[in-house]
PDB file of C-alpha atoms in Angstrom:
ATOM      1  CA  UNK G   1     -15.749  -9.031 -22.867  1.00 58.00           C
ATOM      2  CA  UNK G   2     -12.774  -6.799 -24.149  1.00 65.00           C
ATOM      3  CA  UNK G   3     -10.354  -9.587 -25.042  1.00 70.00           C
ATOM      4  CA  UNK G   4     -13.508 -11.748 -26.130  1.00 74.00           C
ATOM      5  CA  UNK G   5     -13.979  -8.239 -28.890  1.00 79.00           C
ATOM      6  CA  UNK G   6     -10.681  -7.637 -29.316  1.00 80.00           C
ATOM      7  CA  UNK G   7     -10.415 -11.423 -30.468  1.00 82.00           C
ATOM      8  CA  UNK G   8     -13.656 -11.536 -32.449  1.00 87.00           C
ATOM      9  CA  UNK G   9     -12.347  -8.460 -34.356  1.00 88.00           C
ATOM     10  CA  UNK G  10      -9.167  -9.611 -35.821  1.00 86.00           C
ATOM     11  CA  UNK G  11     -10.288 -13.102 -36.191  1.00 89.00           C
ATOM     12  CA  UNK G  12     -13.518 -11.515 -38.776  1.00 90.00           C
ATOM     13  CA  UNK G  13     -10.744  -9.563 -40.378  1.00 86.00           C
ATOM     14  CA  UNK G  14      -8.278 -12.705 -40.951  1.00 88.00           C
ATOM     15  CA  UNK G  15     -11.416 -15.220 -41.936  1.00 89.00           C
ATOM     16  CA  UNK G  16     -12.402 -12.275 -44.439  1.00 88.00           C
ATOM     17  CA  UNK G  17      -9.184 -12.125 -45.545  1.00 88.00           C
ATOM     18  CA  UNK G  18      -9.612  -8.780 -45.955  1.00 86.00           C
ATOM     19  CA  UNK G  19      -6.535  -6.195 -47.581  1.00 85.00           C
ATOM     20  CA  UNK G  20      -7.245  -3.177 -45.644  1.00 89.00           C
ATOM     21  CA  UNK G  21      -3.960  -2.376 -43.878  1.00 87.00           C
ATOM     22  CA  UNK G  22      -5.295   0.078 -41.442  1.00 88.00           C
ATOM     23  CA  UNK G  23      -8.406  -2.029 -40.500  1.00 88.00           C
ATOM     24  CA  UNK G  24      -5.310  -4.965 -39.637  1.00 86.00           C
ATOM     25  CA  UNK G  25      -3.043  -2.736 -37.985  1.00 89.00           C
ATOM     26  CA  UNK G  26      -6.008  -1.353 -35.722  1.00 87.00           C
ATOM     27  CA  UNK G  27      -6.852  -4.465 -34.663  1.00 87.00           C
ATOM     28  CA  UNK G  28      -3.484  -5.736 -33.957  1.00 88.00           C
ATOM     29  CA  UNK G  29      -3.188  -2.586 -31.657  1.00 86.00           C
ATOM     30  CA  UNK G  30      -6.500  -3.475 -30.126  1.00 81.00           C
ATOM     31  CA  UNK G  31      -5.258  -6.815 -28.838  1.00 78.00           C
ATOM     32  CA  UNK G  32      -2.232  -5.033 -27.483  1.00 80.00           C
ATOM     33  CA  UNK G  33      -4.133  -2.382 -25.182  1.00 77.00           C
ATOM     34  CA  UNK G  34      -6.492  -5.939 -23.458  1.00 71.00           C
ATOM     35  CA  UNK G  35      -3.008  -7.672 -22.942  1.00 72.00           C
ATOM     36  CA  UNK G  36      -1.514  -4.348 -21.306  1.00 67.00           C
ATOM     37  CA  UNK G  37      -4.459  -4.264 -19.085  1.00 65.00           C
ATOM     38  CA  UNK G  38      -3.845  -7.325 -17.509  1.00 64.00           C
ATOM     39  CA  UNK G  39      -5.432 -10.361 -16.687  1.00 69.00           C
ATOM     40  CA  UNK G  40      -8.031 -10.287 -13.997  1.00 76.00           C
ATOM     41  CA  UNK G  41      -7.514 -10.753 -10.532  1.00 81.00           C
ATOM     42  CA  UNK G  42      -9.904 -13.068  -8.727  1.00 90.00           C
ATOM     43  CA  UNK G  43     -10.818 -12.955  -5.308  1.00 94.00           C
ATOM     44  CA  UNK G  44      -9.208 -15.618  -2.867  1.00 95.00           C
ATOM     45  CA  UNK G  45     -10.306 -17.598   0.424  1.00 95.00           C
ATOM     46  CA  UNK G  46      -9.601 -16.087   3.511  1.00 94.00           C
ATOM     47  CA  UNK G  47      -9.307 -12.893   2.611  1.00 95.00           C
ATOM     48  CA  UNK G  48     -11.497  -9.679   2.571  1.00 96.00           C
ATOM     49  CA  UNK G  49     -12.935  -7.354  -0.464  1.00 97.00           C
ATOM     50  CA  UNK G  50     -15.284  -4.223  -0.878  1.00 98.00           C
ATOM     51  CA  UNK G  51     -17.297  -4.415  -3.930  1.00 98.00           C
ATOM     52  CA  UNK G  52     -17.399  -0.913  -5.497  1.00 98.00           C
ATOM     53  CA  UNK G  53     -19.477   0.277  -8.704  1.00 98.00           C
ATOM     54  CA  UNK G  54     -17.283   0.884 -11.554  1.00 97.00           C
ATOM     55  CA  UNK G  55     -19.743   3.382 -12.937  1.00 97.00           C
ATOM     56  CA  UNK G  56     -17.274   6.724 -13.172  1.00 96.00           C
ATOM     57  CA  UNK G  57     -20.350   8.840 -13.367  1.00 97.00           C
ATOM     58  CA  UNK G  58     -20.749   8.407  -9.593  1.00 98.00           C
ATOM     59  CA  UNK G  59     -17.334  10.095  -8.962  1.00 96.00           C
ATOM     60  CA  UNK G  60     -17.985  12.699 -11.920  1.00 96.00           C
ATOM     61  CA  UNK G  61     -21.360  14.151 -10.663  1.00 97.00           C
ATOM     62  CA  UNK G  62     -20.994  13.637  -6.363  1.00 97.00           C
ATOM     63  CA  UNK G  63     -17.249  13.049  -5.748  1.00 97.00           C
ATOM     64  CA  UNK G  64     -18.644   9.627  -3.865  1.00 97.00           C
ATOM     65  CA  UNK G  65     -17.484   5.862  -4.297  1.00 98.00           C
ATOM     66  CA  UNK G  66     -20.451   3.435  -4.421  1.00 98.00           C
ATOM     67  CA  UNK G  67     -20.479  -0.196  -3.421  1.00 98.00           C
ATOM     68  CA  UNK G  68     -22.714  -2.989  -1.688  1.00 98.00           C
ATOM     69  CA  UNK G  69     -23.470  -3.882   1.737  1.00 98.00           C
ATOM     70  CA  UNK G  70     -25.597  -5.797   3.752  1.00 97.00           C
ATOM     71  CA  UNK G  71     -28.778  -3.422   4.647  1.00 94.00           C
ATOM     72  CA  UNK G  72     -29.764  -5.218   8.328  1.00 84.00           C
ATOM     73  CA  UNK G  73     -33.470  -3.079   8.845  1.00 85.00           C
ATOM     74  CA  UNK G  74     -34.290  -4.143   5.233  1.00 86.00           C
ATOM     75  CA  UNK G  75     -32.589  -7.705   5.048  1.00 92.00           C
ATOM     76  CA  UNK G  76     -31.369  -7.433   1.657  1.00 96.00           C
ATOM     77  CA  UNK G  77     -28.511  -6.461  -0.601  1.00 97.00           C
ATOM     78  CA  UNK G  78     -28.272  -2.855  -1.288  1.00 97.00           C
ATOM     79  CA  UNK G  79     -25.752   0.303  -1.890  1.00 98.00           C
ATOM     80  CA  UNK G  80     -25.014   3.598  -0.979  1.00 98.00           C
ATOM     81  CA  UNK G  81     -21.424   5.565  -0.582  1.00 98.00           C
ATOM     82  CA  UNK G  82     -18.718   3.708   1.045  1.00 98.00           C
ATOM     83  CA  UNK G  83     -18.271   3.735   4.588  1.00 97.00           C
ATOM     84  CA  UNK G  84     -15.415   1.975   5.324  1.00 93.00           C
ATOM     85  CA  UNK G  85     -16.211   2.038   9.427  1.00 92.00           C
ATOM     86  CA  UNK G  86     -18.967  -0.231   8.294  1.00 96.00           C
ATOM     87  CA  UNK G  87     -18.222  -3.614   8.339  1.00 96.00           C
ATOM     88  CA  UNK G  88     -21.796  -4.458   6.018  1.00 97.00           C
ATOM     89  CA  UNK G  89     -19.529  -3.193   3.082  1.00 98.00           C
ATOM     90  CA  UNK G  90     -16.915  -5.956   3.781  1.00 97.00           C
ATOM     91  CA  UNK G  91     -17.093  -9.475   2.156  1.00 98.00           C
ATOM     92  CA  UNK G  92     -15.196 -12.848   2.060  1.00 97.00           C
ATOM     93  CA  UNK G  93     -15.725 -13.782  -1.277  1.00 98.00           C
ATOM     94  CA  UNK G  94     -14.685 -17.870  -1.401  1.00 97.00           C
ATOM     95  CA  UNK G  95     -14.479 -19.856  -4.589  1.00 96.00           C
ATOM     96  CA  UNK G  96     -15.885 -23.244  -5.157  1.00 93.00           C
ATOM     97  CA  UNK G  97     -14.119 -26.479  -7.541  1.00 90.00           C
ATOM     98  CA  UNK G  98     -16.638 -25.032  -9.816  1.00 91.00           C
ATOM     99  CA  UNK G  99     -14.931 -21.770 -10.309  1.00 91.00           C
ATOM    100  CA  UNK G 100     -17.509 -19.487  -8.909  1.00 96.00           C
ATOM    101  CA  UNK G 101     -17.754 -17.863  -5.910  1.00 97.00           C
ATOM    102  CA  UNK G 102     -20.035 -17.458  -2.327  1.00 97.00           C
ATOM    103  CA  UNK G 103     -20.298 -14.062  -1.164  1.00 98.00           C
ATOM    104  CA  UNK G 104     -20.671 -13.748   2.911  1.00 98.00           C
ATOM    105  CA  UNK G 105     -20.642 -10.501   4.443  1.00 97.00           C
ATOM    106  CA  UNK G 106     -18.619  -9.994   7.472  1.00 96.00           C
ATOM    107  CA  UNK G 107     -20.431  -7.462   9.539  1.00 96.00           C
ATOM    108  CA  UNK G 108     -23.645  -9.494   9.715  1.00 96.00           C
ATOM    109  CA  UNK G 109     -22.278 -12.975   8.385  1.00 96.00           C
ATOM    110  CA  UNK G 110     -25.121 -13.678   6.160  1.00 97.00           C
ATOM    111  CA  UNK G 111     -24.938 -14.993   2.584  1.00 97.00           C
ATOM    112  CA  UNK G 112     -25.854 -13.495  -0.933  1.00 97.00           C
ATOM    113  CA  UNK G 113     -28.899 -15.944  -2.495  1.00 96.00           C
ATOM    114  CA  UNK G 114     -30.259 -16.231  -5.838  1.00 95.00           C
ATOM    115  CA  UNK G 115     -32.019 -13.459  -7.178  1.00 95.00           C
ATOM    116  CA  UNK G 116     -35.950 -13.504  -5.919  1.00 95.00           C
ATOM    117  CA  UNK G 117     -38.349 -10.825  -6.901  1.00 94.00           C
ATOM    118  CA  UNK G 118     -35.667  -8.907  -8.378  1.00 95.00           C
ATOM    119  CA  UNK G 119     -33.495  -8.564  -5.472  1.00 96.00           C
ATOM    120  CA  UNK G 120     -31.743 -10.408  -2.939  1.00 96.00           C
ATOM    121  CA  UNK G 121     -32.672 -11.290   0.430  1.00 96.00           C
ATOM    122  CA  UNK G 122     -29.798 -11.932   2.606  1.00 97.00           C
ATOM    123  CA  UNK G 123     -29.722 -15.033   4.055  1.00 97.00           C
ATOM    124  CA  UNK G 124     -28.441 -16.871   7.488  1.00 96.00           C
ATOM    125  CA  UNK G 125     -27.759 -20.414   5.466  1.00 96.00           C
ATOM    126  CA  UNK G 126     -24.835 -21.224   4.238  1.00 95.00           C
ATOM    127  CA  UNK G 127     -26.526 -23.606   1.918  1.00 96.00           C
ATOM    128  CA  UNK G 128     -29.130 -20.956   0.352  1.00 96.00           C
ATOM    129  CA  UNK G 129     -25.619 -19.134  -0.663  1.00 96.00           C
ATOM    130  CA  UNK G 130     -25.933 -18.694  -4.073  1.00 96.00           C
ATOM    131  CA  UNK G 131     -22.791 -19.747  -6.646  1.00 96.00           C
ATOM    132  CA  UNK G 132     -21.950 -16.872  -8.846  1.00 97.00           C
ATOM    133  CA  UNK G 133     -19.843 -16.049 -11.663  1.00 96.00           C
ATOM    134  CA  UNK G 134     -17.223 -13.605 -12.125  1.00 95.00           C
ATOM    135  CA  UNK G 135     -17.484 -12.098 -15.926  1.00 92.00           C
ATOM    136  CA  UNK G 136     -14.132  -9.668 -16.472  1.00 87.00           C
ATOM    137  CA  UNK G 137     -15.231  -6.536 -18.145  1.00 86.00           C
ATOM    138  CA  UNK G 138     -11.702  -4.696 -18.505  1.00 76.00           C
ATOM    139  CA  UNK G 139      -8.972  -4.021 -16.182  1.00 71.00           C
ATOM    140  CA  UNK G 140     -10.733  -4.628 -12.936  1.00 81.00           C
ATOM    141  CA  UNK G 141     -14.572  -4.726 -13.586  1.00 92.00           C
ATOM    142  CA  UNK G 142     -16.924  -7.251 -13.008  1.00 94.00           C
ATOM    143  CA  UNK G 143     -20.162  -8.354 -14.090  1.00 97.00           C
ATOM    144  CA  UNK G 144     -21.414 -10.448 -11.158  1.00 98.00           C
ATOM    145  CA  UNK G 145     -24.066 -12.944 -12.427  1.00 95.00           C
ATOM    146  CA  UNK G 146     -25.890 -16.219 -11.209  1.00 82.00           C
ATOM    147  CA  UNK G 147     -29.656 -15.890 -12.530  1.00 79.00           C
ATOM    148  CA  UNK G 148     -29.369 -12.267 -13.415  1.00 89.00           C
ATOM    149  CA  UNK G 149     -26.720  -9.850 -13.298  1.00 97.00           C
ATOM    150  CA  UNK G 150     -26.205  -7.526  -9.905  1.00 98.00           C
ATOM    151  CA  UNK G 151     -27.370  -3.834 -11.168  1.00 98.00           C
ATOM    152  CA  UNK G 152     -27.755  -0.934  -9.446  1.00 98.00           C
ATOM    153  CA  UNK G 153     -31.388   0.160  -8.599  1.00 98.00           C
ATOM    154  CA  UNK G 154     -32.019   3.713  -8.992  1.00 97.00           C
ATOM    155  CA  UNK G 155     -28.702   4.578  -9.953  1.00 98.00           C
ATOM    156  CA  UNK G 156     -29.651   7.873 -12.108  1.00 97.00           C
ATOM    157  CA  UNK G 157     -26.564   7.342 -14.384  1.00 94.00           C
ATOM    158  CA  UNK G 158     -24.551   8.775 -11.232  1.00 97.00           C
ATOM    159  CA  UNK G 159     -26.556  10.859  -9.977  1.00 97.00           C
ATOM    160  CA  UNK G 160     -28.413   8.646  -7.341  1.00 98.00           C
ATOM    161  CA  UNK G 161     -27.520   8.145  -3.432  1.00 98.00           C
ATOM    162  CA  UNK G 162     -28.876   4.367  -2.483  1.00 97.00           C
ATOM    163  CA  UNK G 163     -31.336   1.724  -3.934  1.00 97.00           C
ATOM    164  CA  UNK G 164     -31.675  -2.109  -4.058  1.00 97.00           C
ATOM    165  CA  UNK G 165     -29.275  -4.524  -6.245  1.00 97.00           C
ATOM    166  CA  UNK G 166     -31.524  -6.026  -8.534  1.00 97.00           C
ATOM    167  CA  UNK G 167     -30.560  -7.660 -12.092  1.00 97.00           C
ATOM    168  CA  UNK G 168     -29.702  -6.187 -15.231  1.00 96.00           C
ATOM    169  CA  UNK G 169     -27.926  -6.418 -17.963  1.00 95.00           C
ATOM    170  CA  UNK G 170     -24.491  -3.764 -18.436  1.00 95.00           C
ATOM    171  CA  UNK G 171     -20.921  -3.892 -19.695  1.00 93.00           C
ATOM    172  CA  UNK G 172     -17.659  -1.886 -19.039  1.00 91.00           C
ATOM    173  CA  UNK G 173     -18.354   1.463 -16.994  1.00 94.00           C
ATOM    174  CA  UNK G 174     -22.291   1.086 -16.796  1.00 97.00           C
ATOM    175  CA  UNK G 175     -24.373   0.274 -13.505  1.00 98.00           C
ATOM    176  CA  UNK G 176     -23.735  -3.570 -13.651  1.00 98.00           C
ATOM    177  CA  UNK G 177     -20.317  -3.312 -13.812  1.00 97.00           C
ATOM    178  CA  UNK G 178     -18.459  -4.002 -10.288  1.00 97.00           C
ATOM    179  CA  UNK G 179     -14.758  -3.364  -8.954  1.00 96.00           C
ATOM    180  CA  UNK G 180     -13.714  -5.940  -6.428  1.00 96.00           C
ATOM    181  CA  UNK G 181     -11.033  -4.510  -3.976  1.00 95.00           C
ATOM    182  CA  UNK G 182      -9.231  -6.157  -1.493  1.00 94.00           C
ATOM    183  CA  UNK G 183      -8.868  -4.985   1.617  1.00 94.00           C
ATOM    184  CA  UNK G 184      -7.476  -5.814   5.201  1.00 91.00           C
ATOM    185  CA  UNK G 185     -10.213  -7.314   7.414  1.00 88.00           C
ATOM    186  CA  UNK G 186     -11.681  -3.972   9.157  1.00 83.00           C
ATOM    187  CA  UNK G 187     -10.217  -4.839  12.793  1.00 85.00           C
ATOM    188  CA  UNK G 188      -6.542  -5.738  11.823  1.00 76.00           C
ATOM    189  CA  UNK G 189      -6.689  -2.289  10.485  1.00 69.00           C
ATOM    190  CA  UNK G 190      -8.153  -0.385  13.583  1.00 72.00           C
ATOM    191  CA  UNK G 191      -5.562  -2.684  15.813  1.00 74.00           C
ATOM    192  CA  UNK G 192      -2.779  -1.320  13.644  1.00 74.00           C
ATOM    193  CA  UNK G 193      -3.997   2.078  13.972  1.00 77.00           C
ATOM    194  CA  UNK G 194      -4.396   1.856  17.965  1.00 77.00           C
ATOM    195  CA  UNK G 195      -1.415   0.344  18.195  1.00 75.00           C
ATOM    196  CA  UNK G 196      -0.072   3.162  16.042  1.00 82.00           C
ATOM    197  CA  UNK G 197      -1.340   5.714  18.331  1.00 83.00           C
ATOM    198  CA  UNK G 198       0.425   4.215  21.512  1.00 82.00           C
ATOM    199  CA  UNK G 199       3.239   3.753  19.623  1.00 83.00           C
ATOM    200  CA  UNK G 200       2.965   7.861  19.022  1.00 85.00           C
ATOM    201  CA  UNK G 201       2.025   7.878  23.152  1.00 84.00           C
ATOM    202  CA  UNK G 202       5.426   6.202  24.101  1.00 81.00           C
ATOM    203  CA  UNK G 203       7.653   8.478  21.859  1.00 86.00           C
ATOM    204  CA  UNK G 204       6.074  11.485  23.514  1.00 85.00           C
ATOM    205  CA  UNK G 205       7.041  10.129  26.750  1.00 82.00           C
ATOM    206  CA  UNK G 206      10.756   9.219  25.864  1.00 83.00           C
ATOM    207  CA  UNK G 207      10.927  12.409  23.912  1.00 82.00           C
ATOM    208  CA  UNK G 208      10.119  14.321  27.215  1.00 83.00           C
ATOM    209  CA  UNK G 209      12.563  12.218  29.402  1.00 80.00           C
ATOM    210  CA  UNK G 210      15.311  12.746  27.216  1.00 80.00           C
ATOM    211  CA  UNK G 211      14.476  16.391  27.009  1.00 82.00           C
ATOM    212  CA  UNK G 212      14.677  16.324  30.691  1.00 79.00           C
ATOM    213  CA  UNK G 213      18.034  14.804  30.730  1.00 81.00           C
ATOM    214  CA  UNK G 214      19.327  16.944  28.833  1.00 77.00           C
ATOM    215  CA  UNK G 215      18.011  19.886  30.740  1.00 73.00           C
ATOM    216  CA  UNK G 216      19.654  18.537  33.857  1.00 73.00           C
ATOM    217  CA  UNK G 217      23.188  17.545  32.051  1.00 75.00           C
ATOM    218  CA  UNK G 218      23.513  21.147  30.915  1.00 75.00           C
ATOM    219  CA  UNK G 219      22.548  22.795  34.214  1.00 77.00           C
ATOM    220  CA  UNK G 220      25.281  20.352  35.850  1.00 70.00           C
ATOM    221  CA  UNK G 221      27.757  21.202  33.367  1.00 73.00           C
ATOM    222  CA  UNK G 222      27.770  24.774  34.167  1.00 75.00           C
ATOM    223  CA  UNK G 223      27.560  24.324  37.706  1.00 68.00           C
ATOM    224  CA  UNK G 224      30.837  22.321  37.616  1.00 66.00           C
ATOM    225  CA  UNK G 225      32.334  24.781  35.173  1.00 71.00           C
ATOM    226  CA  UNK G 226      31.345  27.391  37.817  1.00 65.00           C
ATOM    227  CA  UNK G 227      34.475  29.121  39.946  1.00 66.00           C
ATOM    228  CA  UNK G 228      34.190  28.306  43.315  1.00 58.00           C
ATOM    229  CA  UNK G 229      34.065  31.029  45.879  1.00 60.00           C
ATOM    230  CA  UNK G 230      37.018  30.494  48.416  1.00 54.00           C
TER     231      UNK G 230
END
């Protein structure tokens, strides 16, 4: 969307061939701030993402981070504040020859379908996995679309706490628009963090020893450098 604009801009302005210098050099400058942004970065196979709302209001009126997960008592997609303890917010996102993608979730396994009854119910079949596309926004955000764009039900511009994903419509900064993050797969990172913790368990211990050692190589030394009583 922003390069598509910044593009559409300066190509009216060259087609018009049009003499205002400031209208020109604006545009120029335009095309310069979507190039410094970057390019996007697409999700890859075999590895893990959390799929946050790029909506700042969120931040701005709560202090929270929203993103999707995998509601098990209701069966469908929904969101609410990150938990990252919660594997339901974790997905492999895998992309086809087609260049879209299939969304799995990794704490329950089940796929994202095609849009029913304005929302989606989770599903066990790989097959009912729906193929969606990947729209870049700007910088990192994401309009994620199939038959309808993912949208935030009951958002409240910010100032709401969970709903449904349902479709609609939205562009840079708004309710539709999604940040995909990668992440390490939720275990690796608890392993590191237990392993971590022993690590922390054994220094204790050699810290102690070799504060014990010490302790007994200064109590020797000045019992040797005692005088001896003849």
């Amino acid at each position: 969307e922003a390069l598509a604009s910044a593009k559409a801009t300066a190509q009216g302005l060259l087609d018009a061939n049009s003499t205002n210098i400031k209208a020109l050099t604006d545009a120029q400058a335009g095309i310069e701030a979507v190039l410094k942004a970057g390019t996007p970065v697409l999700p890859q196979a075999g590895k893990y993402y959390i799929i946050k709302s790029a909506n700042p209001s969120f931040n701005e009126k709560q202090g929270v981070e929203m993103a999707i997960y995998s509601k098990a008592e209701d069966g469908i997609l929904f969101w609410k504040a990150l938990d990252g303890s919660d594997k339901t917010f974790y997905w492999a996102i895998t992309p086809n020859n087609e260049g879209k993608f299939v969304f799995q979730n990794l704490g329950d396994n089940k796929y994202i379908p095609a849009i029913a009854d304005d929302k989606y119910t989770m599903t066990t079949e790989e097959a009912n996995a729906a193929k969606f596309t990947l729209t870049w926004l700007d910088v990192n955000q994401f309009n994620i679309g199939g038959n309808g764009t993912m949208h935030m039900y009951g958002h409240g511009d910010g100032a709401g706490t969970s709903g449904r994903i349902c479709s609609w419509d939205g562009g840079i900064n708004s309710s539709s628009a999604w940040n995909i993050v990668e992440v390490e797969h939720p275990d690796l990172a608890t392993s590191k963090s237990a392993l971590q913790n022993k690590i922390d368990e054994l220094q204790e211990v050699i810290d102690n020893a070799n504060n014990k050692i010490g302790y007994y190589k200064e109590t020797l030394a000045t019992e040797l450098e005692a005088p001896v009583n003849t």
